[in-house]
Tab-separated table of C-alpha atoms in Angstrom:
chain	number	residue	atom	x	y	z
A	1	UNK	CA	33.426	7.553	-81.653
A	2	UNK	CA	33.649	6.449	-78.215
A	3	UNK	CA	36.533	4.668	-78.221
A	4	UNK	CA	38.315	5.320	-75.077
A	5	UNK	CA	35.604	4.160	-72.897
A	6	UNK	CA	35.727	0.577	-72.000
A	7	UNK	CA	32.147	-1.529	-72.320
A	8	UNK	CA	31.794	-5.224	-71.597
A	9	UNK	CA	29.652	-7.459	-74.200
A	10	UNK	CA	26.885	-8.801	-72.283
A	11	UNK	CA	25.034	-11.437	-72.969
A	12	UNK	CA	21.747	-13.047	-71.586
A	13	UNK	CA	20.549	-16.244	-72.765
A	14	UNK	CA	17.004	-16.608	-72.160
A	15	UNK	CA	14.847	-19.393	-73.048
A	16	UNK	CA	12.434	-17.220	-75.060
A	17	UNK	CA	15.369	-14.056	-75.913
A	18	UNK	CA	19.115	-13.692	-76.382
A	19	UNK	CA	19.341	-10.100	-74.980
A	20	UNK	CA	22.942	-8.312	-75.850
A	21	UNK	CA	24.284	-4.993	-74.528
A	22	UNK	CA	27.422	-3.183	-73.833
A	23	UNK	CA	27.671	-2.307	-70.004
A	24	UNK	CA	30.741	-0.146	-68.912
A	25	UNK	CA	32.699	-1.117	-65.639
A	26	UNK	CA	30.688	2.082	-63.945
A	27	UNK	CA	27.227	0.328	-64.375
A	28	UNK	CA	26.259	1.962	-67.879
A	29	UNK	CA	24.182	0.300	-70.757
A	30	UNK	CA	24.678	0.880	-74.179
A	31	UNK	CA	23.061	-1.009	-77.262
A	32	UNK	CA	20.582	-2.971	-76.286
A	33	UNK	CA	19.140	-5.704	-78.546
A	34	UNK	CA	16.873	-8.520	-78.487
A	35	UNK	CA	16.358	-11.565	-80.552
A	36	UNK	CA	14.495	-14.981	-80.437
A	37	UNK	CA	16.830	-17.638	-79.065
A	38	UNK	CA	17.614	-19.951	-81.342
A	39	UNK	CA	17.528	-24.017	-82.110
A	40	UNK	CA	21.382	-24.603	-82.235
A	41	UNK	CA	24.892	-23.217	-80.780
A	42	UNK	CA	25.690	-22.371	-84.608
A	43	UNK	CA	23.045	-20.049	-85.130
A	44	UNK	CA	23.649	-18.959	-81.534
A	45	UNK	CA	27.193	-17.648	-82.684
A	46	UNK	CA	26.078	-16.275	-85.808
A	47	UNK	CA	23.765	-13.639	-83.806
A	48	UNK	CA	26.762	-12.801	-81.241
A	49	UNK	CA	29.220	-12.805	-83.636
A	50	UNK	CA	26.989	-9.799	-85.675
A	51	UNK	CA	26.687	-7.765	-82.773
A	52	UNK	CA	30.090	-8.147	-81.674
A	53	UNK	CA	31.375	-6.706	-85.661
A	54	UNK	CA	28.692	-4.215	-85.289
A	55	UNK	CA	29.717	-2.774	-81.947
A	56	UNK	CA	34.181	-3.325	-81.686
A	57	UNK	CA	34.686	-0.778	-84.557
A	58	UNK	CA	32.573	2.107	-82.037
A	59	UNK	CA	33.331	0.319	-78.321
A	60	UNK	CA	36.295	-0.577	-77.004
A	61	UNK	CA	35.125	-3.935	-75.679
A	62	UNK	CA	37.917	-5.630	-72.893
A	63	UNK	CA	35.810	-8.482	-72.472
A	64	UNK	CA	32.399	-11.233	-73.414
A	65	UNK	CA	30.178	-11.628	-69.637
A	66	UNK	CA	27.524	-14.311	-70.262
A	67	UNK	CA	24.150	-14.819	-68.022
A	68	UNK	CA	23.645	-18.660	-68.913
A	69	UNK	CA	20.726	-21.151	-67.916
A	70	UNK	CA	22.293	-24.585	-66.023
A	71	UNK	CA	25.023	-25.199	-62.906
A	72	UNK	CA	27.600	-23.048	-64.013
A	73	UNK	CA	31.016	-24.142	-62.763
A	74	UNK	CA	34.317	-22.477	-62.067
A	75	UNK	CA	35.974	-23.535	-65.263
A	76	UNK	CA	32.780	-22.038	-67.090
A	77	UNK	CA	30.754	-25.590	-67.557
A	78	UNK	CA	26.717	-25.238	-67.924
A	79	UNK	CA	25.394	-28.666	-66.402
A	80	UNK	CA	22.200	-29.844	-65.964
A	81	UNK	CA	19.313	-29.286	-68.398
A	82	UNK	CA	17.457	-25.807	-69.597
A	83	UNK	CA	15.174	-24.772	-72.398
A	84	UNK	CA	18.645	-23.969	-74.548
A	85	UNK	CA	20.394	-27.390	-74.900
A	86	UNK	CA	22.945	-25.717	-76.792
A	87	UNK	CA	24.794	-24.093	-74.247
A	88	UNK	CA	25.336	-27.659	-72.243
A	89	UNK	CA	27.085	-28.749	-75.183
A	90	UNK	CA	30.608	-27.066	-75.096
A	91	UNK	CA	32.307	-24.826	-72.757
A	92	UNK	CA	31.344	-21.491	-73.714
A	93	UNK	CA	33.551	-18.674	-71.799
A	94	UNK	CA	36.882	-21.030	-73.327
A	95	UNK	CA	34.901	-20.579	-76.818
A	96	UNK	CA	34.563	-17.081	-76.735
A	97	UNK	CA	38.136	-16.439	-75.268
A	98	UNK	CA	39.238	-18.145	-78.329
A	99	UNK	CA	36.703	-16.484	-80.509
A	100	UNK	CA	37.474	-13.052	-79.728
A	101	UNK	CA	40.360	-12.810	-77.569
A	102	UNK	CA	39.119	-11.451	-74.753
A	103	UNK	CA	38.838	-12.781	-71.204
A	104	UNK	CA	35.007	-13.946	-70.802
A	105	UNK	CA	32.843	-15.054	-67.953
A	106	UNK	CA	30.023	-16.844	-67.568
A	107	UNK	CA	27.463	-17.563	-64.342
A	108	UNK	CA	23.786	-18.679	-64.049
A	109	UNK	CA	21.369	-16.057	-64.820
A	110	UNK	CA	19.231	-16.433	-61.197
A	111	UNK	CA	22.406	-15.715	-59.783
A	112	UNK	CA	23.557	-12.432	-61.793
A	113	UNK	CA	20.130	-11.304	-61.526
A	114	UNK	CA	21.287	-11.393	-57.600
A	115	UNK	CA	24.534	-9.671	-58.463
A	116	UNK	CA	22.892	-6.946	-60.314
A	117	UNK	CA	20.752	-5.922	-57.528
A	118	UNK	CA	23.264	-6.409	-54.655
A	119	UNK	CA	25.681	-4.063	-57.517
A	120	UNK	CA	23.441	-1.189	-58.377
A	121	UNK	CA	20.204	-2.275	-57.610
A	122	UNK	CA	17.621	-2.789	-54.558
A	123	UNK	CA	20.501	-4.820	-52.541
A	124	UNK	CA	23.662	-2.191	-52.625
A	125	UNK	CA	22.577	-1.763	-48.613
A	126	UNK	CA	22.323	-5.166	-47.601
A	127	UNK	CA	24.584	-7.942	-46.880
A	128	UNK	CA	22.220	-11.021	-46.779
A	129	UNK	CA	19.871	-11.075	-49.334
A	130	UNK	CA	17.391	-13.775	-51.245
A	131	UNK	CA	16.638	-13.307	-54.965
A	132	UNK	CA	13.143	-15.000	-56.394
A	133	UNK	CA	13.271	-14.788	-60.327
A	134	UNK	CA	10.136	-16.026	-61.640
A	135	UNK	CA	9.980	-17.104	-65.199
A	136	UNK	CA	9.223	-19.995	-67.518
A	137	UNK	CA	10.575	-22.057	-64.187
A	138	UNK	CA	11.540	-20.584	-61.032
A	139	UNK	CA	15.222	-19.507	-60.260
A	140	UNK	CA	16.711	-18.036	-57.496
A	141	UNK	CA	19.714	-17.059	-55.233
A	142	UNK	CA	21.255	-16.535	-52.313
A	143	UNK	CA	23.576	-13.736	-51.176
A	144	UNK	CA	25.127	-14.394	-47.465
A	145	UNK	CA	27.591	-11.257	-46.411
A	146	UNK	CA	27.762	-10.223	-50.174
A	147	UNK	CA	29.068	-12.840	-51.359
A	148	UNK	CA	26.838	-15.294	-53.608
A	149	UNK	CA	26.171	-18.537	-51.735
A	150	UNK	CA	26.348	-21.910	-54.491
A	151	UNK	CA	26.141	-24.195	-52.500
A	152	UNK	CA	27.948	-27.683	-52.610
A	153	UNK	CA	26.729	-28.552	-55.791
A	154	UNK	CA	26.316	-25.433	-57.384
A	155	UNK	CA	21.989	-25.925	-56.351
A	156	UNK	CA	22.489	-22.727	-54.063
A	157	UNK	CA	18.916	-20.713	-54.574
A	158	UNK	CA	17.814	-23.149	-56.696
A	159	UNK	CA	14.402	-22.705	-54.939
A	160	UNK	CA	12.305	-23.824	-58.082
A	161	UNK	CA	12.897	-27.491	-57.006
A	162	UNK	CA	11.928	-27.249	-53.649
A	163	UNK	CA	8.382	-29.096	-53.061
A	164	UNK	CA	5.502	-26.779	-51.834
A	165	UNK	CA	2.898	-29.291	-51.859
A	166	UNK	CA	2.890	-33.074	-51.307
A	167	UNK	CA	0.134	-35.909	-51.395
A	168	UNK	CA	1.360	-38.492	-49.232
A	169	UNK	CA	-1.420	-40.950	-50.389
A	170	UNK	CA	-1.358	-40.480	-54.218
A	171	UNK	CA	2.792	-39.932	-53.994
A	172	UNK	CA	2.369	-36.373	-55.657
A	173	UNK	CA	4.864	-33.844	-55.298
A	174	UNK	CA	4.980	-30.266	-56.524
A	175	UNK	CA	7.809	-28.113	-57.460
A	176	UNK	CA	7.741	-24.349	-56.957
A	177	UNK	CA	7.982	-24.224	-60.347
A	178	UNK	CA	5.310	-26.654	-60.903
A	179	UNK	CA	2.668	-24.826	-59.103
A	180	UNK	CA	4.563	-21.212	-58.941
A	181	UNK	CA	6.160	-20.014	-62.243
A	182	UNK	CA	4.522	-17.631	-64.464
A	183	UNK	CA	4.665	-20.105	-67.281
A	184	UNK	CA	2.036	-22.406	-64.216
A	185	UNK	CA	-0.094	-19.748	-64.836
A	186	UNK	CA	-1.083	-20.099	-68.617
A	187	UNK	CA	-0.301	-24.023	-67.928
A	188	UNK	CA	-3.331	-24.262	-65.514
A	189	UNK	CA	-5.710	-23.286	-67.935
A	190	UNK	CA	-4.984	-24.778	-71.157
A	191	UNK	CA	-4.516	-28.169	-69.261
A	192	UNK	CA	-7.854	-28.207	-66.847
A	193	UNK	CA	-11.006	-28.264	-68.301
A	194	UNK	CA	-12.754	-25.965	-70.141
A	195	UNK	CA	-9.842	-26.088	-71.748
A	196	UNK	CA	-8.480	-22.566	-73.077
A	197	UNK	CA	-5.772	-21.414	-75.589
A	198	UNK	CA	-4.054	-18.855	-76.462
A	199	UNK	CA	-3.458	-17.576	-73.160
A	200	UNK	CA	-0.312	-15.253	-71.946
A	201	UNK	CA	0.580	-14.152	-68.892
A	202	UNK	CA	-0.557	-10.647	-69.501
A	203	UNK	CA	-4.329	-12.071	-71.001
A	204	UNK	CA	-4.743	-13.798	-67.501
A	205	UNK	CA	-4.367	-10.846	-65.692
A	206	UNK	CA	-6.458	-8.919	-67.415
A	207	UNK	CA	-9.401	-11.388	-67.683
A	208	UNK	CA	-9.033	-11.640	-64.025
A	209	UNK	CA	-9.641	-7.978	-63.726
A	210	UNK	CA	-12.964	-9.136	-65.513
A	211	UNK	CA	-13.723	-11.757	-63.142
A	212	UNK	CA	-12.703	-14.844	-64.894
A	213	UNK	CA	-12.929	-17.003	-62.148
A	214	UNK	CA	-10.488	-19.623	-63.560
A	215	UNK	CA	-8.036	-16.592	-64.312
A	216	UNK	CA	-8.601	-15.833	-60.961
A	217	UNK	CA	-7.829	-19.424	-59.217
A	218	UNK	CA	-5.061	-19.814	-61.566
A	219	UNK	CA	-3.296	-16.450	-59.915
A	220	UNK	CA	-4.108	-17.375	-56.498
A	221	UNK	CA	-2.705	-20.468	-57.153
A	222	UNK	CA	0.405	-18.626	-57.775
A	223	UNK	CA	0.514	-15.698	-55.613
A	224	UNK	CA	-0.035	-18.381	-52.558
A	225	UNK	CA	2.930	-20.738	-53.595
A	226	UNK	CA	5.140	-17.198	-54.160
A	227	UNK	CA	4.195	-16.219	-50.546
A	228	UNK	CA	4.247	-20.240	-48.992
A	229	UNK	CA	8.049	-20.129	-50.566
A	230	UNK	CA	8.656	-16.461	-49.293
A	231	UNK	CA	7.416	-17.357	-46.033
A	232	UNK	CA	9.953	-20.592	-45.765
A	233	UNK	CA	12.973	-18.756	-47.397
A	234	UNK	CA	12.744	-16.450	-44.716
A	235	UNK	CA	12.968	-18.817	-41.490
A	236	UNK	CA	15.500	-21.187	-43.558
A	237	UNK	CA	17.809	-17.830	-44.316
A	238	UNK	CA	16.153	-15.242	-42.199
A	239	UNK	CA	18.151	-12.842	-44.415
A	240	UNK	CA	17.330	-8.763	-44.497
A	241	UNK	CA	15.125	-9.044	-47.588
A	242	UNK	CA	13.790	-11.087	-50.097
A	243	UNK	CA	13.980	-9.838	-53.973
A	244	UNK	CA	11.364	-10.550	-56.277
A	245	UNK	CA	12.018	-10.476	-60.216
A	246	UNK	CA	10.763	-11.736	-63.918
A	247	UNK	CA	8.535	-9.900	-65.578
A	248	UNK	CA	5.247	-10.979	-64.204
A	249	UNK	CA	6.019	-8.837	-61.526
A	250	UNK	CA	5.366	-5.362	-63.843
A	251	UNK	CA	1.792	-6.278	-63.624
A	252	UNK	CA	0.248	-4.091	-61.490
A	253	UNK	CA	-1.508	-4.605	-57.935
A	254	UNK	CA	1.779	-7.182	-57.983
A	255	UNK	CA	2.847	-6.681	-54.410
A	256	UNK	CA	-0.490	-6.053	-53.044
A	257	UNK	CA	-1.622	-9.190	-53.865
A	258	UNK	CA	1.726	-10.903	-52.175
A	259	UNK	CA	1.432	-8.936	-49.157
A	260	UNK	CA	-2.261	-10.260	-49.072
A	261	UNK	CA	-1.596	-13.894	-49.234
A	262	UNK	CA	1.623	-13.511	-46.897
A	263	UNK	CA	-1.104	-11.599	-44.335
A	264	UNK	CA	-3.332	-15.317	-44.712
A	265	UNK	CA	0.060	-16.919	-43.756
A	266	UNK	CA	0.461	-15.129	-40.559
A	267	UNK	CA	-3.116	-15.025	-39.305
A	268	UNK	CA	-3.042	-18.821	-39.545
A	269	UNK	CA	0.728	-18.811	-38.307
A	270	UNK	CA	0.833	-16.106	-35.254
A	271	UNK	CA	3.717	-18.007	-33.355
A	272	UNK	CA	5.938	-16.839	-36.529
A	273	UNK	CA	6.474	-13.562	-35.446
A	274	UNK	CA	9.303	-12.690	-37.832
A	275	UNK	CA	8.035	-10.666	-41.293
A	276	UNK	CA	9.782	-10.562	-43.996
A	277	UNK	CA	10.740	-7.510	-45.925
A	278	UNK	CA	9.555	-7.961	-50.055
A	279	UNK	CA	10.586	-5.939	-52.680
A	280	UNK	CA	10.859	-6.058	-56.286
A	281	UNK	CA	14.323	-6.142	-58.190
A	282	UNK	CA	14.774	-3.081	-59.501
A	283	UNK	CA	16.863	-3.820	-63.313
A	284	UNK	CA	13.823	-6.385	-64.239
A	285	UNK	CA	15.053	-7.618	-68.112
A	286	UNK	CA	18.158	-5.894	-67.825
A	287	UNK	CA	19.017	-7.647	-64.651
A	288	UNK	CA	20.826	-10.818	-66.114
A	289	UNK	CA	23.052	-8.268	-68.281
A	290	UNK	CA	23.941	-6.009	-65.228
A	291	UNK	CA	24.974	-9.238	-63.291
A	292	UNK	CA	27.059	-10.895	-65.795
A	293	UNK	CA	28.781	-7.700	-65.947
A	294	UNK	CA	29.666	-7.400	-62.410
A	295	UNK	CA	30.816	-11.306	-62.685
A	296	UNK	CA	33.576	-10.645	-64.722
A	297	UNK	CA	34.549	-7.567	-62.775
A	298	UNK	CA	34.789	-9.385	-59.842
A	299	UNK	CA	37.206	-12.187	-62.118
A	300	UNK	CA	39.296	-9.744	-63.957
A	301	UNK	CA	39.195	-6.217	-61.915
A	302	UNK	CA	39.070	-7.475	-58.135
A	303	UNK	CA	39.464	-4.729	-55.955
A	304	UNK	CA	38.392	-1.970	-58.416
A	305	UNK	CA	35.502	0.341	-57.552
A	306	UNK	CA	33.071	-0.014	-60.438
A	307	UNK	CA	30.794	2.530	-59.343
């Protein structure tokens, strides 16, 4: 039994994976699982509501820290639209608090995925930092003298809606997370002809590595708009460094083939003399649990040293 410690119940809703863990207010992870993410808040419950029986009668759990899609506002609101409708539909730190009686907390995932690096990750030196999490869209965030920047409307990092490449005589106009997003990837070649199926993120690596030359266009399609964003981040913000994260960024050759295309950027571009410092976010899946865990420590236990 390991009662006496204290452990927060994280929780990461994904729009593939619900990923649950205990994290202790000193940065440690216990009991990680994964499941699909499901069709309705019901079901939704059901799974934390299992791992929540399973783990109070071993942890002593203080407290529910949730990594949610959407605006997330002050009183614990998601807005706007995800992949999981369900958790626009009710409030769900005040349904938790009631659940289980325990304070909860709740912030968007780009945004603990910040907080978990600038807590015990790649950004514990800095003070300015901006966070890139590539995924089925792209996220991001923004972290201005430690503290994380929202924004006016809670669209603070939000660089997945920023447009990275306009037609002005067709009217077009592409997202970052049009043309950028590791779910682009697979997009671009099931939608172009030849048409192709089955494809995953991992597969178009690999047949890349074999020469597929529409493999190939579809990744510098991507590594381009990654370094055309990085590039623009850093003379909008011209913060210390700029954090990379998802998954897609475990493939190897990764940041090779960023520092390529941002070295195309600055032979075309010599007046812009300022570099910016990459690097990958260090917690990768675990990231979103980390954050949300440092949220509510910053809530309930301001002031405290966690580490």
């Amino acid at each position: 039994m390991v009662m006496e410690r204290e452990y927060l119940l994280a929780i990461d809703i994904g729009g593939t994976f619900i990923k649950l863990a205990l994290v202790s207010p000193t940065g440690q992870l216990n009991g990680k699982s994964q499941v699909r993410t499901p069709d309705s808040l019901e079901q939704f419950c059901s799974i934390i509501d299992r791992y929540y029986e399973l783990q109070k009668n071993q942890y002593n759990i203080i407290g529910v820290a949730i990594s949610s899609p959407g605006s997330v506002t002050e009183a614990g609101d998601s807005l706007g639209y995800s992949s999981v409708p369900f958790v626009h539909e009710i409030n769900l730190a005040s349904m938790f608090s009631a659940r289980y009686d325990l304070p909860v907390s709740i912030e968007n995932d780009a945004n603990c995925a910040a907080l978990a690096e600038l807590w015990n990750g790649e950004a514990v030196q800095l003070k300015t930092f901006a966070c890139i999490v590539c995924g089925t869209g792209v996220g991001g965030a923004v972290v201005i003298n430690k503290q994380l920047y929202k924004g006016a409307n809670l669209h603070g990092g939000e660089f997945g809606y920023t447009i990275l490449s306009s037609n002005l005589k067709e009217s077009s106009y592409d997202t970052w997370s049009e043309l950028g997003s590791s779910s682009a990837i697979t997009r671009r070649l099931t939608q172009e002809p030849p048409y192709y199926t089955n494809w995953t993120g991992p597969k178009v690596f690999q047949q890349a590595g074999n020469d597929h030359d529409k493999a190939l266009a579809s990744l510098h399609t991507f590594f381009h708009t990654l370094a055309v964003g990085i590039h623009n981040i850093q003379y909008i913000l011209d913060p210390e460094k700029i954090l990379i994260g998802g998954g897609i960024t475990r493939q190897p050759d990764f940041m090779n083939q960023v520092h390529s295309e941002l070295n195309n950027i600055y032979a075309e571009k010599p007046f812009a003399k300022i570099r910016p410092s990459v690097s990958l976010c260090q917690h990768l899946d675990q990231a979103q649990l980390f954050g949300a865990a440092y949220v509510w420590l910053e809530r309930y236990r301001k002031g405290e040293r966690y580490v």
